[in-house]
Amino acid sequence: MKIVLLGPPGAGKGTQAKSICNRYNIPHISTGDIFRKHMAENTPLGIEARKHIDIGHLVPDKVTIDMLLERLKNEDCKDGYLLDGFPRTVLQAEALQQFLESNNERLTTALLIEVPREFIIERMTGRRVCPSCGASYHTKFNPPQIQDKCDICGSDIMQRKDDTEETVRERLDVYESQTQPLIDFYENKNLLSKVDGTKAINAVFESICEILGDEK
Ligand code: ADP
Ligand code: AMP
């Protein structure tokens, strides 16, 4: 199963990705998580990425595409994967399409989690994340069992630097201008499925499972 998760920042992609990947036993590939790991380690890629991420802009296509395609060559991607946060531009989607075609493969679906703009600010400013395993929490909608500790790995959870209201607004504008065109891109390929992301986390997951079915 090869899935692309689409949706605005704060739609719940990371949250649903964890459950989907557990259920279908596929790797969760989040370009945002990969960039954040590079930033934490201050690698040259991390230093380049930070310049864009901290102000809510996209990391340039070439850097992002090279990094993602390299990741897809790993052995663990042989039987499928879930892409969370990639593609974010038409150029990235075309690069992924070319990569798949050159390997005689195809996407199972591009799953769009739909959440209107007015929900996003509250979701993003209340978001807390685990810097170790990438799990996503919310102070009100999905608090961890022990305050400020990750349920999965016990690390201290934190607020992302790009989750301030000002940066979130910028990221939403970037989403609307650069990423939203991918909805048509995948619809034209008959690959798009949509779920209502305004429902509770479990209800969204149930809708996703109905779309994905039992196929593993
Ligand atoms: P994305 O990866 O799409 O940017 P996240 O999965 O990190 O989004 O979710 C953004 C924030 O919204 C997090 O704080 C998360 O706990 C919360 N969240 C996710 N899904 C829902 C939902 N269905 N209802 C309410 N809050 C949610
Ligand atoms: P995310 O964790 O998906 O919210 O991504 C955090 C930030 O990383 C984004 O706001 C972008 O700056 C950058 N980023 C992640 N994925 C991509 C991508 N596919 N293309 C360009 N920039 C990306």
mmCIF file with all atom_site columns, N, CA and C in Angstrom, residues 44-89:
data_model
loop_
_atom_site.group_PDB
_atom_site.id
_atom_site.type_symbol
_atom_site.label_atom_id
_atom_site.label_alt_id
_atom_site.label_comp_id
_atom_site.label_asym_id
_atom_site.label_entity_id
_atom_site.label_seq_id
_atom_site.pdbx_PDB_ins_code
_atom_site.Cartn_x
_atom_site.Cartn_y
_atom_site.Cartn_z
_atom_site.occupancy
_atom_site.B_iso_or_equiv
_atom_site.pdbx_formal_charge
_atom_site.auth_seq_id
_atom_site.auth_comp_id
_atom_site.auth_asym_id
_atom_site.auth_atom_id
_atom_site.pdbx_PDB_model_num
ATOM 1   N N  . PRO A 1 44 ? 24.334 20.062 7.283  1.00 0.00 ? 44 PRO A N  1
ATOM 2   C CA . PRO A 1 44 ? 24.200 21.104 6.258  1.00 0.00 ? 44 PRO A CA 1
ATOM 3   C C  . PRO A 1 44 ? 22.757 21.196 5.739  1.00 0.00 ? 44 PRO A C  1
ATOM 4   N N  . LEU A 1 45 ? 22.108 20.037 5.555  1.00 0.00 ? 45 LEU A N  1
ATOM 5   C CA . LEU A 1 45 ? 20.719 20.051 5.102  1.00 0.00 ? 45 LEU A CA 1
ATOM 6   C C  . LEU A 1 45 ? 19.807 20.704 6.148  1.00 0.00 ? 45 LEU A C  1
ATOM 7   N N  . GLY A 1 46 ? 20.081 20.409 7.417  1.00 0.00 ? 46 GLY A N  1
ATOM 8   C CA . GLY A 1 46 ? 19.287 20.985 8.504  1.00 0.00 ? 46 GLY A CA 1
ATOM 9   C C  . GLY A 1 46 ? 19.445 22.494 8.564  1.00 0.00 ? 46 GLY A C  1
ATOM 10  N N  . ILE A 1 47 ? 20.658 22.967 8.356  1.00 0.00 ? 47 ILE A N  1
ATOM 11  C CA . ILE A 1 47 ? 20.922 24.419 8.418  1.00 0.00 ? 47 ILE A CA 1
ATOM 12  C C  . ILE A 1 47 ? 20.207 25.122 7.260  1.00 0.00 ? 47 ILE A C  1
ATOM 13  N N  . GLU A 1 48 ? 20.223 24.492 6.085  1.00 0.00 ? 48 GLU A N  1
ATOM 14  C CA . GLU A 1 48 ? 19.521 25.046 4.924  1.00 0.00 ? 48 GLU A CA 1
ATOM 15  C C  . GLU A 1 48 ? 18.000 25.028 5.172  1.00 0.00 ? 48 GLU A C  1
ATOM 16  N N  . ALA A 1 49 ? 17.496 23.892 5.660  1.00 0.00 ? 49 ALA A N  1
ATOM 17  C CA . ALA A 1 49 ? 16.043 23.740 5.846  1.00 0.00 ? 49 ALA A CA 1
ATOM 18  C C  . ALA A 1 49 ? 15.509 24.741 6.863  1.00 0.00 ? 49 ALA A C  1
ATOM 19  N N  . ARG A 1 50 ? 16.274 24.974 7.951  1.00 0.00 ? 50 ARG A N  1
ATOM 20  C CA . ARG A 1 50 ? 15.797 25.857 9.025  1.00 0.00 ? 50 ARG A CA 1
ATOM 21  C C  . ARG A 1 50 ? 15.456 27.253 8.504  1.00 0.00 ? 50 ARG A C  1
ATOM 22  N N  . LYS A 1 51 ? 16.257 27.732 7.541  1.00 0.00 ? 51 LYS A N  1
ATOM 23  C CA . LYS A 1 51 ? 16.048 29.088 7.009  1.00 0.00 ? 51 LYS A CA 1
ATOM 24  C C  . LYS A 1 51 ? 14.623 29.240 6.468  1.00 0.00 ? 51 LYS A C  1
ATOM 25  N N  . HIS A 1 52 ? 14.093 28.163 5.894  1.00 0.00 ? 52 HIS A N  1
ATOM 26  C CA . HIS A 1 52 ? 12.762 28.216 5.282  1.00 0.00 ? 52 HIS A CA 1
ATOM 27  C C  . HIS A 1 52 ? 11.678 27.840 6.291  1.00 0.00 ? 52 HIS A C  1
ATOM 28  N N  . ILE A 1 53 ? 11.946 26.792 7.052  1.00 0.00 ? 53 ILE A N  1
ATOM 29  C CA . ILE A 1 53 ? 10.915 26.244 7.949  1.00 0.00 ? 53 ILE A CA 1
ATOM 30  C C  . ILE A 1 53 ? 10.515 27.265 9.010  1.00 0.00 ? 53 ILE A C  1
ATOM 31  N N  . ASP A 1 54 ? 11.495 27.939 9.599  1.00 0.00 ? 54 ASP A N  1
ATOM 32  C CA . ASP A 1 54 ? 11.193 28.851 10.704 1.00 0.00 ? 54 ASP A CA 1
ATOM 33  C C  . ASP A 1 54 ? 10.308 30.019 10.291 1.00 0.00 ? 54 ASP A C  1
ATOM 34  N N  . ILE A 1 55 ? 10.302 30.344 9.002  1.00 0.00 ? 55 ILE A N  1
ATOM 35  C CA . ILE A 1 55 ? 9.433  31.456 8.574  1.00 0.00 ? 55 ILE A CA 1
ATOM 36  C C  . ILE A 1 55 ? 8.187  30.954 7.834  1.00 0.00 ? 55 ILE A C  1
ATOM 37  N N  . GLY A 1 56 ? 7.973  29.655 7.881  1.00 0.00 ? 56 GLY A N  1
ATOM 38  C CA . GLY A 1 56 ? 6.740  29.098 7.332  1.00 0.00 ? 56 GLY A CA 1
ATOM 39  C C  . GLY A 1 56 ? 6.758  28.877 5.829  1.00 0.00 ? 56 GLY A C  1
ATOM 40  N N  . HIS A 1 57 ? 7.951  28.940 5.211  1.00 0.00 ? 57 HIS A N  1
ATOM 41  C CA . HIS A 1 57 ? 8.039  28.696 3.769  1.00 0.00 ? 57 HIS A CA 1
ATOM 42  C C  . HIS A 1 57 ? 8.416  27.249 3.495  1.00 0.00 ? 57 HIS A C  1
ATOM 43  N N  . LEU A 1 58 ? 8.282  26.832 2.250  1.00 0.00 ? 58 LEU A N  1
ATOM 44  C CA . LEU A 1 58 ? 8.685  25.475 1.888  1.00 0.00 ? 58 LEU A CA 1
ATOM 45  C C  . LEU A 1 58 ? 10.190 25.416 1.674  1.00 0.00 ? 58 LEU A C  1
ATOM 46  N N  . VAL A 1 59 ? 10.769 24.278 1.980  1.00 0.00 ? 59 VAL A N  1
ATOM 47  C CA . VAL A 1 59 ? 12.167 24.014 1.637  1.00 0.00 ? 59 VAL A CA 1
ATOM 48  C C  . VAL A 1 59 ? 12.191 23.831 0.106  1.00 0.00 ? 59 VAL A C  1
ATOM 49  N N  . PRO A 1 60 ? 13.239 24.325 -0.581 1.00 0.00 ? 60 PRO A N  1
ATOM 50  C CA . PRO A 1 60 ? 13.224 24.252 -2.053 1.00 0.00 ? 60 PRO A CA 1
ATOM 51  C C  . PRO A 1 60 ? 13.022 22.814 -2.573 1.00 0.00 ? 60 PRO A C  1
ATOM 52  N N  . ASP A 1 61 ? 12.362 22.735 -3.728 1.00 0.00 ? 61 ASP A N  1
ATOM 53  C CA . ASP A 1 61 ? 11.978 21.440 -4.296 1.00 0.00 ? 61 ASP A CA 1
ATOM 54  C C  . ASP A 1 61 ? 13.158 20.477 -4.476 1.00 0.00 ? 61 ASP A C  1
ATOM 55  N N  . LYS A 1 62 ? 14.250 20.986 -5.035 1.00 0.00 ? 62 LYS A N  1
ATOM 56  C CA . LYS A 1 62 ? 15.340 20.066 -5.392 1.00 0.00 ? 62 LYS A CA 1
ATOM 57  C C  . LYS A 1 62 ? 15.849 19.314 -4.162 1.00 0.00 ? 62 LYS A C  1
ATOM 58  N N  . VAL A 1 63 ? 16.118 20.088 -3.101 1.00 0.00 ? 63 VAL A N  1
ATOM 59  C CA . VAL A 1 63 ? 16.627 19.502 -1.852 1.00 0.00 ? 63 VAL A CA 1
ATOM 60  C C  . VAL A 1 63 ? 15.624 18.473 -1.314 1.00 0.00 ? 63 VAL A C  1
ATOM 61  N N  . THR A 1 64 ? 14.352 18.854 -1.324 1.00 0.00 ? 64 THR A N  1
ATOM 62  C CA . THR A 1 64 ? 13.311 18.007 -0.746 1.00 0.00 ? 64 THR A CA 1
ATOM 63  C C  . THR A 1 64 ? 13.120 16.729 -1.560 1.00 0.00 ? 64 THR A C  1
ATOM 64  N N  . ILE A 1 65 ? 13.076 16.884 -2.874 1.00 0.00 ? 65 ILE A N  1
ATOM 65  C CA . ILE A 1 65 ? 12.851 15.720 -3.747 1.00 0.00 ? 65 ILE A CA 1
ATOM 66  C C  . ILE A 1 65 ? 14.023 14.739 -3.626 1.00 0.00 ? 65 ILE A C  1
ATOM 67  N N  . ASP A 1 66 ? 15.250 15.258 -3.663 1.00 0.00 ? 66 ASP A N  1
ATOM 68  C CA . ASP A 1 66 ? 16.427 14.372 -3.552 1.00 0.00 ? 66 ASP A CA 1
ATOM 69  C C  . ASP A 1 66 ? 16.374 13.591 -2.243 1.00 0.00 ? 66 ASP A C  1
ATOM 70  N N  . MET A 1 67 ? 16.047 14.296 -1.168 1.00 0.00 ? 67 MET A N  1
ATOM 71  C CA . MET A 1 67 ? 16.017 13.655 0.152  1.00 0.00 ? 67 MET A CA 1
ATOM 72  C C  . MET A 1 67 ? 14.947 12.565 0.207  1.00 0.00 ? 67 MET A C  1
ATOM 73  N N  . LEU A 1 68 ? 13.770 12.862 -0.339 1.00 0.00 ? 68 LEU A N  1
ATOM 74  C CA . LEU A 1 68 ? 12.647 11.909 -0.259 1.00 0.00 ? 68 LEU A CA 1
ATOM 75  C C  . LEU A 1 68 ? 12.915 10.684 -1.129 1.00 0.00 ? 68 LEU A C  1
ATOM 76  N N  . LEU A 1 69 ? 13.411 10.914 -2.351 1.00 0.00 ? 69 LEU A N  1
ATOM 77  C CA . LEU A 1 69 ? 13.623 9.766  -3.249 1.00 0.00 ? 69 LEU A CA 1
ATOM 78  C C  . LEU A 1 69 ? 14.700 8.847  -2.692 1.00 0.00 ? 69 LEU A C  1
ATOM 79  N N  . GLU A 1 70 ? 15.692 9.441  -2.039 1.00 0.00 ? 70 GLU A N  1
ATOM 80  C CA . GLU A 1 70 ? 16.733 8.638  -1.389 1.00 0.00 ? 70 GLU A CA 1
ATOM 81  C C  . GLU A 1 70 ? 16.108 7.744  -0.315 1.00 0.00 ? 70 GLU A C  1
ATOM 82  N N  . ARG A 1 71 ? 15.186 8.332  0.445  1.00 0.00 ? 71 ARG A N  1
ATOM 83  C CA . ARG A 1 71 ? 14.517 7.584  1.525  1.00 0.00 ? 71 ARG A CA 1
ATOM 84  C C  . ARG A 1 71 ? 13.684 6.431  0.962  1.00 0.00 ? 71 ARG A C  1
ATOM 85  N N  . LEU A 1 72 ? 13.059 6.669  -0.204 1.00 0.00 ? 72 LEU A N  1
ATOM 86  C CA . LEU A 1 72 ? 12.181 5.635  -0.786 1.00 0.00 ? 72 LEU A CA 1
ATOM 87  C C  . LEU A 1 72 ? 12.962 4.441  -1.322 1.00 0.00 ? 72 LEU A C  1
ATOM 88  N N  . LYS A 1 73 ? 14.281 4.620  -1.464 1.00 0.00 ? 73 LYS A N  1
ATOM 89  C CA . LYS A 1 73 ? 15.086 3.489  -1.953 1.00 0.00 ? 73 LYS A CA 1
ATOM 90  C C  . LYS A 1 73 ? 15.425 2.507  -0.841 1.00 0.00 ? 73 LYS A C  1
ATOM 91  N N  . ASN A 1 74 ? 15.095 2.886  0.401  1.00 0.00 ? 74 ASN A N  1
ATOM 92  C CA . ASN A 1 74 ? 15.391 1.982  1.533  1.00 0.00 ? 74 ASN A CA 1
ATOM 93  C C  . ASN A 1 74 ? 14.593 0.690  1.424  1.00 0.00 ? 74 ASN A C  1
ATOM 94  N N  . GLU A 1 75 ? 15.186 -0.355 1.957  1.00 0.00 ? 75 GLU A N  1
ATOM 95  C CA . GLU A 1 75 ? 14.579 -1.679 1.935  1.00 0.00 ? 75 GLU A CA 1
ATOM 96  C C  . GLU A 1 75 ? 13.162 -1.674 2.557  1.00 0.00 ? 75 GLU A C  1
ATOM 97  N N  . ASP A 1 76 ? 12.961 -0.878 3.609  1.00 0.00 ? 76 ASP A N  1
ATOM 98  C CA . ASP A 1 76 ? 11.671 -0.929 4.317  1.00 0.00 ? 76 ASP A CA 1
ATOM 99  C C  . ASP A 1 76 ? 10.520 -0.363 3.480  1.00 0.00 ? 76 ASP A C  1
ATOM 100 N N  . CYS A 1 77 ? 10.836 0.261  2.328  1.00 0.00 ? 77 CYS A N  1
ATOM 101 C CA . CYS A 1 77 ? 9.769  0.830  1.492  1.00 0.00 ? 77 CYS A CA 1
ATOM 102 C C  . CYS A 1 77 ? 9.295  -0.146 0.412  1.00 0.00 ? 77 CYS A C  1
ATOM 103 N N  . LYS A 1 78 ? 9.891  -1.318 0.402  1.00 0.00 ? 78 LYS A N  1
ATOM 104 C CA . LYS A 1 78 ? 9.627  -2.303 -0.660 1.00 0.00 ? 78 LYS A CA 1
ATOM 105 C C  . LYS A 1 78 ? 8.127  -2.625 -0.770 1.00 0.00 ? 78 LYS A C  1
ATOM 106 N N  . ASP A 1 79 ? 7.477  -2.800 0.391  1.00 0.00 ? 79 ASP A N  1
ATOM 107 C CA . ASP A 1 79 ? 6.076  -3.236 0.357  1.00 0.00 ? 79 ASP A CA 1
ATOM 108 C C  . ASP A 1 79 ? 5.089  -2.103 0.616  1.00 0.00 ? 79 ASP A C  1
ATOM 109 N N  . GLY A 1 80 ? 5.572  -0.880 0.567  1.00 0.00 ? 80 GLY A N  1
ATOM 110 C CA . GLY A 1 80 ? 4.662  0.244  0.723  1.00 0.00 ? 80 GLY A CA 1
ATOM 111 C C  . GLY A 1 80 ? 5.156  1.251  1.744  1.00 0.00 ? 80 GLY A C  1
ATOM 112 N N  . TYR A 1 81 ? 4.419  2.361  1.797  1.00 0.00 ? 81 TYR A N  1
ATOM 113 C CA . TYR A 1 81 ? 4.789  3.448  2.714  1.00 0.00 ? 81 TYR A CA 1
ATOM 114 C C  . TYR A 1 81 ? 3.676  4.473  2.748  1.00 0.00 ? 81 TYR A C  1
ATOM 115 N N  . LEU A 1 82 ? 3.743  5.323  3.752  1.00 0.00 ? 82 LEU A N  1
ATOM 116 C CA . LEU A 1 82 ? 2.816  6.443  3.808  1.00 0.00 ? 82 LEU A CA 1
ATOM 117 C C  . LEU A 1 82 ? 3.635  7.729  3.810  1.00 0.00 ? 82 LEU A C  1
ATOM 118 N N  . LEU A 1 83 ? 3.345  8.606  2.855  1.00 0.00 ? 83 LEU A N  1
ATOM 119 C CA . LEU A 1 83 ? 4.047  9.893  2.774  1.00 0.00 ? 83 LEU A CA 1
ATOM 120 C C  . LEU A 1 83 ? 3.197  10.970 3.444  1.00 0.00 ? 83 LEU A C  1
ATOM 121 N N  . ASP A 1 84 ? 3.788  11.612 4.443  1.00 0.00 ? 84 ASP A N  1
ATOM 122 C CA . ASP A 1 84 ? 3.084  12.639 5.226  1.00 0.00 ? 84 ASP A CA 1
ATOM 123 C C  . ASP A 1 84 ? 3.838  13.953 5.033  1.00 0.00 ? 84 ASP A C  1
ATOM 124 N N  . GLY A 1 85 ? 3.222  14.870 4.283  1.00 0.00 ? 85 GLY A N  1
ATOM 125 C CA . GLY A 1 85 ? 3.885  16.165 4.050  1.00 0.00 ? 85 GLY A CA 1
ATOM 126 C C  . GLY A 1 85 ? 4.662  16.209 2.756  1.00 0.00 ? 85 GLY A C  1
ATOM 127 N N  . PHE A 1 86 ? 4.570  15.190 1.965  1.00 0.00 ? 86 PHE A N  1
ATOM 128 C CA . PHE A 1 86 ? 5.172  15.140 0.633  1.00 0.00 ? 86 PHE A CA 1
ATOM 129 C C  . PHE A 1 86 ? 4.213  14.399 -0.274 1.00 0.00 ? 86 PHE A C  1
ATOM 130 N N  . PRO A 1 87 ? 3.952  14.868 -1.498 1.00 0.00 ? 87 PRO A N  1
ATOM 131 C CA . PRO A 1 87 ? 4.430  16.104 -2.104 1.00 0.00 ? 87 PRO A CA 1
ATOM 132 C C  . PRO A 1 87 ? 3.667  17.331 -1.587 1.00 0.00 ? 87 PRO A C  1
ATOM 133 N N  . ARG A 1 88 ? 4.310  18.493 -1.729 1.00 0.00 ? 88 ARG A N  1
ATOM 134 C CA . ARG A 1 88 ? 3.685  19.759 -1.354 1.00 0.00 ? 88 ARG A CA 1
ATOM 135 C C  . ARG A 1 88 ? 3.648  20.732 -2.522 1.00 0.00 ? 88 ARG A C  1
ATOM 136 N N  . THR A 1 89 ? 4.233  20.364 -3.652 1.00 0.00 ? 89 THR A N  1
ATOM 137 C CA . THR A 1 89 ? 4.163  21.201 -4.856 1.00 0.00 ? 89 THR A CA 1
ATOM 138 C C  . THR A 1 89 ? 3.911  20.268 -6.043 1.00 0.00 ? 89 THR A C  1
#
